[in-house]
């Protein structure tokens, strides 16, 4: 039977990330909403046959659009145990009821099941073993804890 080129894509697990974050810097309200920058302090990534550390120095640029919606743009680096470097740019949507979002923005723990957190990470690397990630699309899900973001990324096939 021939392969249907328009069949829905399948998902293959790519990696789990634990990203340690610092105190948000609030830049104030602009025409699109409240701007915040959250420093990325480190963390870890685990994929099929590889492990990496999250490099210090990245940031999550956040736009709090309303009392229920945040648009996120995180940019940071990974260094694998083999010494290979990966650039990550992760666009995300985080939505929740107003009371839950307010607690989250205050840095309080919230029930992850009450938050819609979906993302589209993009990767760049020169590492021969991982070069294929330059040529694929990815999606992910996430959970925000007070000092850490936990995400699971999937390659679209």
CSV table of N, CA and C in Angstrom, one decimal:
chain,number,residue,atom,x,y,z
A,1,UNK,N,0.8,-1.2,0.0
A,1,UNK,CA,0.0,0.0,0.0
A,1,UNK,C,0.9,1.2,0.0
A,2,UNK,N,0.6,2.2,-0.9
A,2,UNK,CA,1.5,3.4,-0.9
A,2,UNK,C,1.2,4.3,0.3
A,3,UNK,N,2.3,5.0,0.6
A,3,UNK,CA,2.2,6.0,1.8
A,3,UNK,C,1.4,7.2,1.4
A,4,UNK,N,0.5,7.6,2.2
A,4,UNK,CA,-0.3,8.8,2.0
A,4,UNK,C,0.5,10.0,2.4
A,5,UNK,N,0.9,10.9,1.4
A,5,UNK,CA,1.7,12.0,1.8
A,5,UNK,C,0.9,13.1,2.6
A,6,UNK,N,-0.4,13.0,2.6
A,6,UNK,CA,-1.3,13.9,3.4
A,6,UNK,C,-1.8,13.3,4.7
A,7,UNK,N,-1.3,12.2,5.1
A,7,UNK,CA,-1.7,11.6,6.3
A,7,UNK,C,-1.3,12.4,7.5
A,8,UNK,N,-2.1,12.4,8.6
A,8,UNK,CA,-1.7,13.2,9.8
A,8,UNK,C,-0.3,12.8,10.2
A,9,UNK,N,0.6,13.7,10.7
A,9,UNK,CA,1.9,13.4,11.1
A,9,UNK,C,1.8,12.6,12.4
A,10,UNK,N,2.8,11.8,12.6
A,10,UNK,CA,3.0,11.1,13.9
A,10,UNK,C,4.0,11.8,14.7
A,11,UNK,N,4.1,11.5,16.0
A,11,UNK,CA,5.0,12.1,16.9
A,11,UNK,C,6.0,11.1,17.4
A,12,UNK,N,7.3,11.5,17.4
A,12,UNK,CA,8.3,10.7,18.1
A,12,UNK,C,8.9,11.5,19.2
A,13,UNK,N,9.1,10.9,20.3
A,13,UNK,CA,9.7,11.6,21.5
A,13,UNK,C,11.1,12.0,21.1
A,14,UNK,N,11.4,13.3,21.3
A,14,UNK,CA,12.7,13.8,21.0
A,14,UNK,C,13.5,14.1,22.3
A,15,UNK,N,13.0,14.8,23.3
A,15,UNK,CA,13.7,15.1,24.5
A,15,UNK,C,12.8,15.6,25.6
A,16,UNK,N,13.3,15.4,26.8
A,16,UNK,CA,12.7,16.0,28.0
A,16,UNK,C,13.7,17.0,28.5
A,17,UNK,N,13.1,18.2,28.8
A,17,UNK,CA,14.0,19.3,29.3
A,17,UNK,C,13.5,19.8,30.7
A,18,UNK,N,14.4,20.1,31.6
A,18,UNK,CA,14.2,20.7,32.9
A,18,UNK,C,15.0,22.0,32.9
A,19,UNK,N,14.3,23.1,32.7
A,19,UNK,CA,15.0,24.4,32.6
A,19,UNK,C,14.8,25.2,33.8
A,20,UNK,N,15.9,25.5,34.5
A,20,UNK,CA,15.9,26.3,35.7
A,20,UNK,C,15.8,27.8,35.4
A,21,UNK,N,14.9,28.5,36.0
A,21,UNK,CA,14.7,29.9,35.7
A,21,UNK,C,14.8,30.8,36.9
A,22,UNK,N,15.1,32.0,36.7
A,22,UNK,CA,15.3,33.0,37.8
A,22,UNK,C,14.1,33.9,37.9
A,23,UNK,N,14.2,35.0,38.7
A,23,UNK,CA,13.2,35.9,38.9
A,23,UNK,C,12.9,36.7,37.7
A,24,UNK,N,11.7,36.9,37.3
A,24,UNK,CA,11.3,37.6,36.1
A,24,UNK,C,11.7,39.1,36.3
A,25,UNK,N,12.2,39.7,35.2
A,25,UNK,CA,12.4,41.2,35.2
A,25,UNK,C,11.2,41.7,34.4
A,26,UNK,N,10.4,42.6,35.1
A,26,UNK,CA,9.2,43.2,34.5
A,26,UNK,C,9.7,44.5,33.8
A,27,UNK,N,9.4,44.6,32.5
A,27,UNK,CA,9.8,45.7,31.7
A,27,UNK,C,8.7,46.7,31.5
A,28,UNK,N,7.5,46.4,31.9
A,28,UNK,CA,6.3,47.3,31.9
A,28,UNK,C,5.4,47.0,30.8
A,29,UNK,N,4.3,47.8,30.7
A,29,UNK,CA,3.2,47.6,29.8
A,29,UNK,C,3.6,48.3,28.5
A,30,UNK,N,3.3,47.6,27.4
A,30,UNK,CA,3.5,48.2,26.0
A,30,UNK,C,2.2,48.1,25.3
A,31,UNK,N,2.2,48.4,24.0
A,31,UNK,CA,0.9,48.3,23.3
A,31,UNK,C,0.4,46.8,23.2
A,32,UNK,N,1.2,45.8,23.3
A,32,UNK,CA,0.8,44.4,23.2
A,32,UNK,C,0.5,43.8,24.5
A,33,UNK,N,0.9,44.4,25.6
A,33,UNK,CA,0.7,43.8,26.9
A,33,UNK,C,1.9,44.0,27.8
A,34,UNK,N,2.0,43.2,28.9
A,34,UNK,CA,3.1,43.4,29.9
A,34,UNK,C,4.3,42.6,29.4
A,35,UNK,N,5.4,43.2,29.3
A,35,UNK,CA,6.7,42.5,28.9
A,35,UNK,C,7.4,42.1,30.2
A,36,UNK,N,7.9,40.8,30.1
A,36,UNK,CA,8.8,40.3,31.2
A,36,UNK,C,9.9,39.5,30.5
A,37,UNK,N,11.0,39.5,31.1
A,37,UNK,CA,12.2,38.7,30.7
A,37,UNK,C,12.6,37.8,31.9
A,38,UNK,N,12.6,36.5,31.6
A,38,UNK,CA,12.9,35.5,32.7
A,38,UNK,C,14.2,34.9,32.3
A,39,UNK,N,15.2,35.1,33.2
A,39,UNK,CA,16.6,34.5,32.9
A,39,UNK,C,16.6,33.0,33.0
A,40,UNK,N,17.3,32.3,32.1
A,40,UNK,CA,17.5,30.9,32.1
A,40,UNK,C,18.8,30.6,32.8
A,41,UNK,N,18.8,29.8,33.9
A,41,UNK,CA,19.9,29.6,34.8
A,41,UNK,C,20.7,28.3,34.6
A,42,UNK,N,20.1,27.4,33.8
A,42,UNK,CA,20.7,26.1,33.6
A,42,UNK,C,19.6,25.0,33.5
A,43,UNK,N,20.0,23.8,33.7
A,43,UNK,CA,19.1,22.7,33.6
A,43,UNK,C,19.7,21.5,32.9
A,44,UNK,N,18.8,20.6,32.4
A,44,UNK,CA,19.2,19.4,31.8
A,44,UNK,C,18.2,19.0,30.7
A,45,UNK,N,18.8,18.3,29.7
A,45,UNK,CA,18.0,17.7,28.6
A,45,UNK,C,18.4,16.2,28.4
A,46,UNK,N,17.4,15.4,28.2
A,46,UNK,CA,17.6,14.0,28.0
A,46,UNK,C,16.8,13.6,26.7
A,47,UNK,N,17.5,13.0,25.7
A,47,UNK,CA,16.9,12.5,24.5
A,47,UNK,C,17.3,11.0,24.4
A,48,UNK,N,16.9,10.5,23.2
A,48,UNK,CA,17.2,9.1,22.9
A,48,UNK,C,18.7,9.0,22.6
A,49,UNK,N,19.5,8.5,23.5
A,49,UNK,CA,20.9,8.3,23.2
A,49,UNK,C,21.7,9.5,23.5
A,50,UNK,N,21.2,10.6,24.0
A,50,UNK,CA,22.0,11.8,24.3
A,50,UNK,C,21.5,12.5,25.5
A,51,UNK,N,22.4,13.2,26.1
A,51,UNK,CA,22.1,14.1,27.3
A,51,UNK,C,22.8,15.4,27.1
A,52,UNK,N,22.2,16.4,27.7
A,52,UNK,CA,22.8,17.8,27.6
A,52,UNK,C,22.5,18.6,28.8
A,53,UNK,N,23.3,19.6,28.9
A,53,UNK,CA,23.0,20.6,30.0
A,53,UNK,C,22.5,21.9,29.3
A,54,UNK,N,21.5,22.6,30.0
A,54,UNK,CA,21.0,23.8,29.5
A,54,UNK,C,22.1,24.9,30.0
A,55,UNK,N,22.5,25.7,29.0
A,55,UNK,CA,23.6,26.7,29.3
A,55,UNK,C,22.9,27.9,29.9
A,56,UNK,N,23.7,28.4,30.9
A,56,UNK,CA,23.3,29.7,31.6
A,56,UNK,C,23.4,30.8,30.5
A,57,UNK,N,22.5,31.8,30.6
A,57,UNK,CA,22.6,33.0,29.8
A,57,UNK,C,21.5,33.2,28.8
A,58,UNK,N,20.6,32.2,28.7
A,58,UNK,CA,19.4,32.4,27.8
A,58,UNK,C,18.3,33.1,28.6
A,59,UNK,N,17.3,33.4,27.9
A,59,UNK,CA,16.1,34.1,28.5
A,59,UNK,C,14.8,33.7,27.8
A,60,UNK,N,13.8,33.9,28.6
A,60,UNK,CA,12.4,33.6,28.1
A,60,UNK,C,11.8,35.0,28.0
A,61,UNK,N,11.5,35.5,26.8
A,61,UNK,CA,10.9,36.8,26.6
A,61,UNK,C,9.4,36.6,26.6
A,62,UNK,N,8.7,37.2,27.5
A,62,UNK,CA,7.3,36.9,27.7
A,62,UNK,C,6.5,38.2,27.4
A,63,UNK,N,5.3,37.9,26.8
A,63,UNK,CA,4.3,39.0,26.6
A,63,UNK,C,3.0,38.5,27.2
A,64,UNK,N,2.6,39.2,28.3
A,64,UNK,CA,1.4,38.8,29.0
A,64,UNK,C,0.3,39.6,28.3
A,65,UNK,N,-0.4,39.0,27.4
A,65,UNK,CA,-1.4,39.6,26.5
A,65,UNK,C,-2.6,40.0,27.2
A,66,UNK,N,-3.1,39.1,28.1
A,66,UNK,CA,-4.3,39.4,28.9
A,66,UNK,C,-4.2,38.7,30.2
A,67,UNK,N,-5.3,38.7,31.0
A,67,UNK,CA,-5.3,38.0,32.3
A,67,UNK,C,-5.4,36.5,32.1
A,68,UNK,N,-5.5,36.0,30.9
A,68,UNK,CA,-5.6,34.6,30.7
A,68,UNK,C,-4.6,34.0,29.7
A,69,UNK,N,-3.8,34.9,29.0
A,69,UNK,CA,-2.9,34.5,27.9
A,69,UNK,C,-1.5,35.1,28.0
A,70,UNK,N,-0.5,34.2,27.8
A,70,UNK,CA,0.9,34.7,27.7
A,70,UNK,C,1.5,34.0,26.5
A,71,UNK,N,2.3,34.9,25.7
A,71,UNK,CA,3.0,34.4,24.6
A,71,UNK,C,4.5,34.4,25.0
A,72,UNK,N,5.2,33.3,24.8
A,72,UNK,CA,6.5,33.1,25.3
A,72,UNK,C,7.5,32.9,24.1
A,73,UNK,N,8.7,33.4,24.2
A,73,UNK,CA,9.7,33.2,23.2
A,73,UNK,C,11.0,33.0,24.0
A,74,UNK,N,11.4,31.7,24.2
A,74,UNK,CA,12.6,31.4,25.0
A,74,UNK,C,13.7,31.1,24.0
A,75,UNK,N,14.9,31.6,24.3
A,75,UNK,CA,16.1,31.4,23.5
A,75,UNK,C,17.3,31.0,24.4
A,76,UNK,N,17.9,29.8,24.1
A,76,UNK,CA,19.0,29.4,25.0
A,76,UNK,C,19.8,28.3,24.3
A,77,UNK,N,20.8,27.9,24.9
A,77,UNK,CA,21.7,26.9,24.3
A,77,UNK,C,21.7,25.6,25.1
A,78,UNK,N,22.1,24.5,24.5
A,78,UNK,CA,22.3,23.2,25.1
A,78,UNK,C,23.7,22.8,24.7
A,79,UNK,N,24.4,22.1,25.7
A,79,UNK,CA,25.7,21.5,25.4
A,79,UNK,C,25.6,20.0,25.7
A,80,UNK,N,25.7,19.1,24.7
A,80,UNK,CA,25.6,17.7,24.9
A,80,UNK,C,26.8,17.2,25.7
A,81,UNK,N,26.7,16.0,26.2
A,81,UNK,CA,27.8,15.3,26.9
A,81,UNK,C,29.0,15.2,26.0
A,82,UNK,N,28.7,15.1,24.7
A,82,UNK,CA,29.8,15.0,23.7
A,82,UNK,C,30.4,16.3,23.3
A,83,UNK,N,29.9,17.4,23.9
A,83,UNK,CA,30.5,18.7,23.7
A,83,UNK,C,29.8,19.5,22.5
A,84,UNK,N,28.8,18.9,21.9
A,84,UNK,CA,28.1,19.5,20.8
A,84,UNK,C,27.2,20.6,21.3
A,85,UNK,N,27.0,21.7,20.5
A,85,UNK,CA,26.2,22.8,20.9
A,85,UNK,C,24.9,22.8,20.1
A,86,UNK,N,23.8,23.1,20.8
A,86,UNK,CA,22.5,23.2,20.1
A,86,UNK,C,21.8,24.5,20.5
A,87,UNK,N,21.4,25.3,19.5
A,87,UNK,CA,20.7,26.6,19.8
A,87,UNK,C,19.2,26.2,19.8
A,88,UNK,N,18.4,26.7,20.8
A,88,UNK,CA,17.0,26.4,20.9
A,88,UNK,C,16.3,27.8,20.9
A,89,UNK,N,15.2,27.8,20.1
A,89,UNK,CA,14.3,28.9,20.1
A,89,UNK,C,12.9,28.3,20.2
A,90,UNK,N,12.2,28.6,21.3
A,90,UNK,CA,11.0,27.9,21.6
A,90,UNK,C,9.9,28.9,21.8
A,91,UNK,N,8.9,28.9,20.9
A,91,UNK,CA,7.7,29.7,20.9
A,91,UNK,C,6.6,28.9,21.7
A,92,UNK,N,5.9,29.6,22.6
A,92,UNK,CA,4.9,28.9,23.3
A,92,UNK,C,3.7,29.8,23.6
A,93,UNK,N,2.6,29.1,23.8
A,93,UNK,CA,1.3,29.7,24.3
A,93,UNK,C,1.0,29.1,25.6
A,94,UNK,N,0.8,30.0,26.6
A,94,UNK,CA,0.4,29.5,27.9
A,94,UNK,C,-0.9,30.2,28.2
A,95,UNK,N,-2.0,29.5,28.5
A,95,UNK,CA,-3.3,30.0,28.8
A,95,UNK,C,-3.9,29.3,30.0
A,96,UNK,N,-4.6,30.1,30.8
A,96,UNK,CA,-5.3,29.5,32.0
A,96,UNK,C,-6.3,30.5,32.4
A,97,UNK,N,-7.3,30.0,33.3
A,97,UNK,CA,-8.2,30.9,33.9
A,97,UNK,C,-7.5,32.1,34.6
A,98,UNK,N,-8.1,33.2,34.7
A,98,UNK,CA,-7.5,34.4,35.2
A,98,UNK,C,-6.9,34.2,36.6
A,99,UNK,N,-7.6,33.6,37.5
A,99,UNK,CA,-7.0,33.4,38.8
A,99,UNK,C,-5.8,32.5,38.8
A,100,UNK,N,-5.8,31.5,38.0
A,100,UNK,CA,-4.6,30.6,37.9
A,100,UNK,C,-3.4,31.3,37.3
A,101,UNK,N,-3.7,32.1,36.2
A,101,UNK,CA,-2.6,32.9,35.6
A,101,UNK,C,-2.0,33.9,36.6
A,102,UNK,N,-2.9,34.5,37.3
A,102,UNK,CA,-2.4,35.5,38.3
A,102,UNK,C,-1.5,34.8,39.3
A,103,UNK,N,-1.8,33.7,39.8
A,103,UNK,CA,-1.0,32.9,40.8
A,103,UNK,C,0.3,32.5,40.1
A,104,UNK,N,0.3,32.1,38.9
A,104,UNK,CA,1.5,31.7,38.2
A,104,UNK,C,2.4,32.9,38.0
A,105,UNK,N,1.9,34.0,37.6
A,105,UNK,CA,2.7,35.2,37.4
A,105,UNK,C,3.3,35.7,38.7
A,106,UNK,N,2.6,35.4,39.9
A,106,UNK,CA,3.2,35.8,41.2
A,106,UNK,C,4.3,34.8,41.6
A,107,UNK,N,4.5,33.7,40.9
A,107,UNK,CA,5.5,32.7,41.2
A,107,UNK,C,5.0,31.7,42.1
A,108,UNK,N,3.7,31.5,42.3
A,108,UNK,CA,3.1,30.5,43.1
A,108,UNK,C,2.9,29.2,42.4
A,109,UNK,N,3.0,28.1,43.1
A,109,UNK,CA,2.7,26.8,42.5
A,109,UNK,C,1.2,26.7,42.1
A,110,UNK,N,1.0,26.1,40.9
A,110,UNK,CA,-0.4,26.0,40.4
A,110,UNK,C,-0.5,24.5,39.9
A,111,UNK,N,-1.8,24.1,39.7
A,111,UNK,CA,-2.0,22.8,39.2
A,111,UNK,C,-1.7,22.8,37.7
A,112,UNK,N,-0.7,22.0,37.2
A,112,UNK,CA,-0.4,22.1,35.8
A,112,UNK,C,-1.6,21.7,34.9
A,113,UNK,N,-2.5,20.9,35.4
A,113,UNK,CA,-3.6,20.5,34.6
A,113,UNK,C,-4.6,21.6,34.2
A,114,UNK,N,-4.4,22.7,34.9
A,114,UNK,CA,-5.3,23.9,34.7
A,114,UNK,C,-4.7,24.9,33.7
A,115,UNK,N,-3.5,24.5,33.1
A,115,UNK,CA,-2.8,25.4,32.2
A,115,UNK,C,-2.6,24.8,30.9
A,116,UNK,N,-3.0,25.5,29.8
A,116,UNK,CA,-2.7,25.0,28.5
A,116,UNK,C,-1.3,25.6,28.1
A,117,UNK,N,-0.3,24.7,28.0
A,117,UNK,CA,1.1,25.1,27.7
A,117,UNK,C,1.6,24.3,26.5
A,118,UNK,N,1.6,24.9,25.3
A,118,UNK,CA,2.0,24.1,24.1
A,118,UNK,C,3.1,25.0,23.4
A,119,UNK,N,4.0,24.3,22.8
A,119,UNK,CA,5.1,25.0,22.2
A,119,UNK,C,5.6,24.4,20.9
A,120,UNK,N,6.4,25.3,20.2
A,120,UNK,CA,7.0,24.8,18.9
A,120,UNK,C,8.5,25.2,19.0
A,121,UNK,N,9.3,24.3,19.5
A,121,UNK,CA,10.7,24.5,19.6
A,121,UNK,C,11.4,24.4,18.2
A,122,UNK,N,12.4,25.1,18.0
A,122,UNK,CA,13.2,25.1,16.8
A,122,UNK,C,14.7,24.9,17.2
A,123,UNK,N,15.4,24.0,16.5
A,123,UNK,CA,16.7,23.7,16.9
A,123,UNK,C,17.7,23.9,15.8
A,124,UNK,N,18.9,24.4,16.1
A,124,UNK,CA,20.0,24.5,15.2
A,124,UNK,C,21.3,23.9,15.8
A,125,UNK,N,22.0,23.1,15.0
A,125,UNK,CA,23.2,22.5,15.4
A,125,UNK,C,24.1,22.2,14.2
A,126,UNK,N,25.4,22.1,14.5
A,126,UNK,CA,26.3,21.6,13.5
A,126,UNK,C,26.8,20.2,13.9
A,127,UNK,N,26.3,19.7,15.0
A,127,UNK,CA,26.7,18.4,15.4
A,127,UNK,C,26.3,17.3,14.4
A,128,UNK,N,27.2,16.5,13.9
A,128,UNK,CA,26.9,15.5,12.9
A,128,UNK,C,25.8,14.5,13.3
A,129,UNK,N,25.8,14.1,14.6
A,129,UNK,CA,24.9,13.1,15.1
A,129,UNK,C,23.5,13.7,15.2
A,130,UNK,N,23.4,15.0,15.4
A,130,UNK,CA,22.1,15.6,15.6
A,130,UNK,C,21.7,16.6,14.4
A,131,UNK,N,22.5,16.6,13.4
A,131,UNK,CA,22.2,17.5,12.3
A,131,UNK,C,20.8,17.4,11.7
A,132,UNK,N,20.2,16.2,11.8
A,132,UNK,CA,18.8,16.0,11.3
A,132,UNK,C,17.8,16.9,12.0
A,133,UNK,N,18.1,17.4,13.2
A,133,UNK,CA,17.1,18.3,13.9
A,133,UNK,C,17.0,19.6,13.2
A,134,UNK,N,17.9,20.0,12.4
A,134,UNK,CA,17.8,21.3,11.6
A,134,UNK,C,16.7,21.2,10.6
A,135,UNK,N,16.4,20.0,10.2
A,135,UNK,CA,15.5,19.7,9.1
A,135,UNK,C,14.1,19.2,9.5
A,136,UNK,N,13.8,19.3,10.7
A,136,UNK,CA,12.5,18.8,11.2
A,136,UNK,C,11.7,19.9,12.0
A,137,UNK,N,10.4,19.7,12.1
A,137,UNK,CA,9.5,20.5,12.9
A,137,UNK,C,9.3,19.7,14.2
A,138,UNK,N,9.1,20.5,15.3
A,138,UNK,CA,8.9,19.9,16.6
A,138,UNK,C,7.7,20.6,17.3
A,139,UNK,N,7.1,19.9,18.2
A,139,UNK,CA,6.0,20.4,19.0
A,139,UNK,C,6.3,19.9,20.5
A,140,UNK,N,5.7,20.6,21.4
A,140,UNK,CA,6.0,20.2,22.8
A,140,UNK,C,4.9,20.6,23.7
A,141,UNK,N,5.0,20.1,24.9
A,141,UNK,CA,4.1,20.5,26.0
A,141,UNK,C,5.0,20.9,27.2
A,142,UNK,N,4.4,21.7,28.1
A,142,UNK,CA,5.2,22.1,29.2
A,142,UNK,C,4.4,22.3,30.5
A,143,UNK,N,5.2,22.4,31.6
A,143,UNK,CA,4.6,22.7,32.9
A,143,UNK,C,5.5,23.7,33.6
A,144,UNK,N,5.0,24.7,34.1
A,144,UNK,CA,5.7,25.8,34.8
A,144,UNK,C,5.7,25.6,36.3
A,145,UNK,N,6.8,25.4,36.9
A,145,UNK,CA,6.9,25.4,38.4
A,145,UNK,C,7.5,26.7,38.8
A,146,UNK,N,7.5,27.1,40.1
A,146,UNK,CA,8.0,28.4,40.5
A,146,UNK,C,9.5,28.7,40.0
A,147,UNK,N,10.4,27.7,40.0
A,147,UNK,CA,11.8,27.9,39.6
A,147,UNK,C,12.2,27.1,38.5
A,148,UNK,N,11.3,26.4,37.8
A,148,UNK,CA,11.7,25.5,36.7
A,148,UNK,C,10.6,25.3,35.7
A,149,UNK,N,10.9,25.1,34.5
A,149,UNK,CA,10.0,24.8,33.4
A,149,UNK,C,10.4,23.4,33.0
A,150,UNK,N,9.4,22.5,32.9
A,150,UNK,CA,9.6,21.1,32.5
A,150,UNK,C,8.9,20.9,31.1
A,151,UNK,N,9.6,20.5,30.1
A,151,UNK,CA,9.0,20.3,28.8
A,151,UNK,C,9.3,19.0,28.2
A,152,UNK,N,8.4,18.5,27.3
A,152,UNK,CA,8.6,17.3,26.6
A,152,UNK,C,8.4,17.7,25.1
A,153,UNK,N,9.5,17.4,24.3
A,153,UNK,CA,9.5,17.8,22.9
A,153,UNK,C,9.3,16.5,22.0
A,154,UNK,N,8.6,16.7,20.9
A,154,UNK,CA,8.3,15.6,20.0
A,154,UNK,C,8.6,16.1,18.5
A,155,UNK,N,9.3,15.2,17.8
A,155,UNK,CA,9.5,15.5,16.3
A,155,UNK,C,8.2,15.1,15.6
A,156,UNK,N,7.8,15.9,14.6
A,156,UNK,CA,6.7,15.6,13.7
A,156,UNK,C,7.3,14.8,12.6
A,157,UNK,N,6.6,13.6,12.3
A,157,UNK,CA,7.0,12.8,11.2
A,157,UNK,C,6.0,12.7,10.1
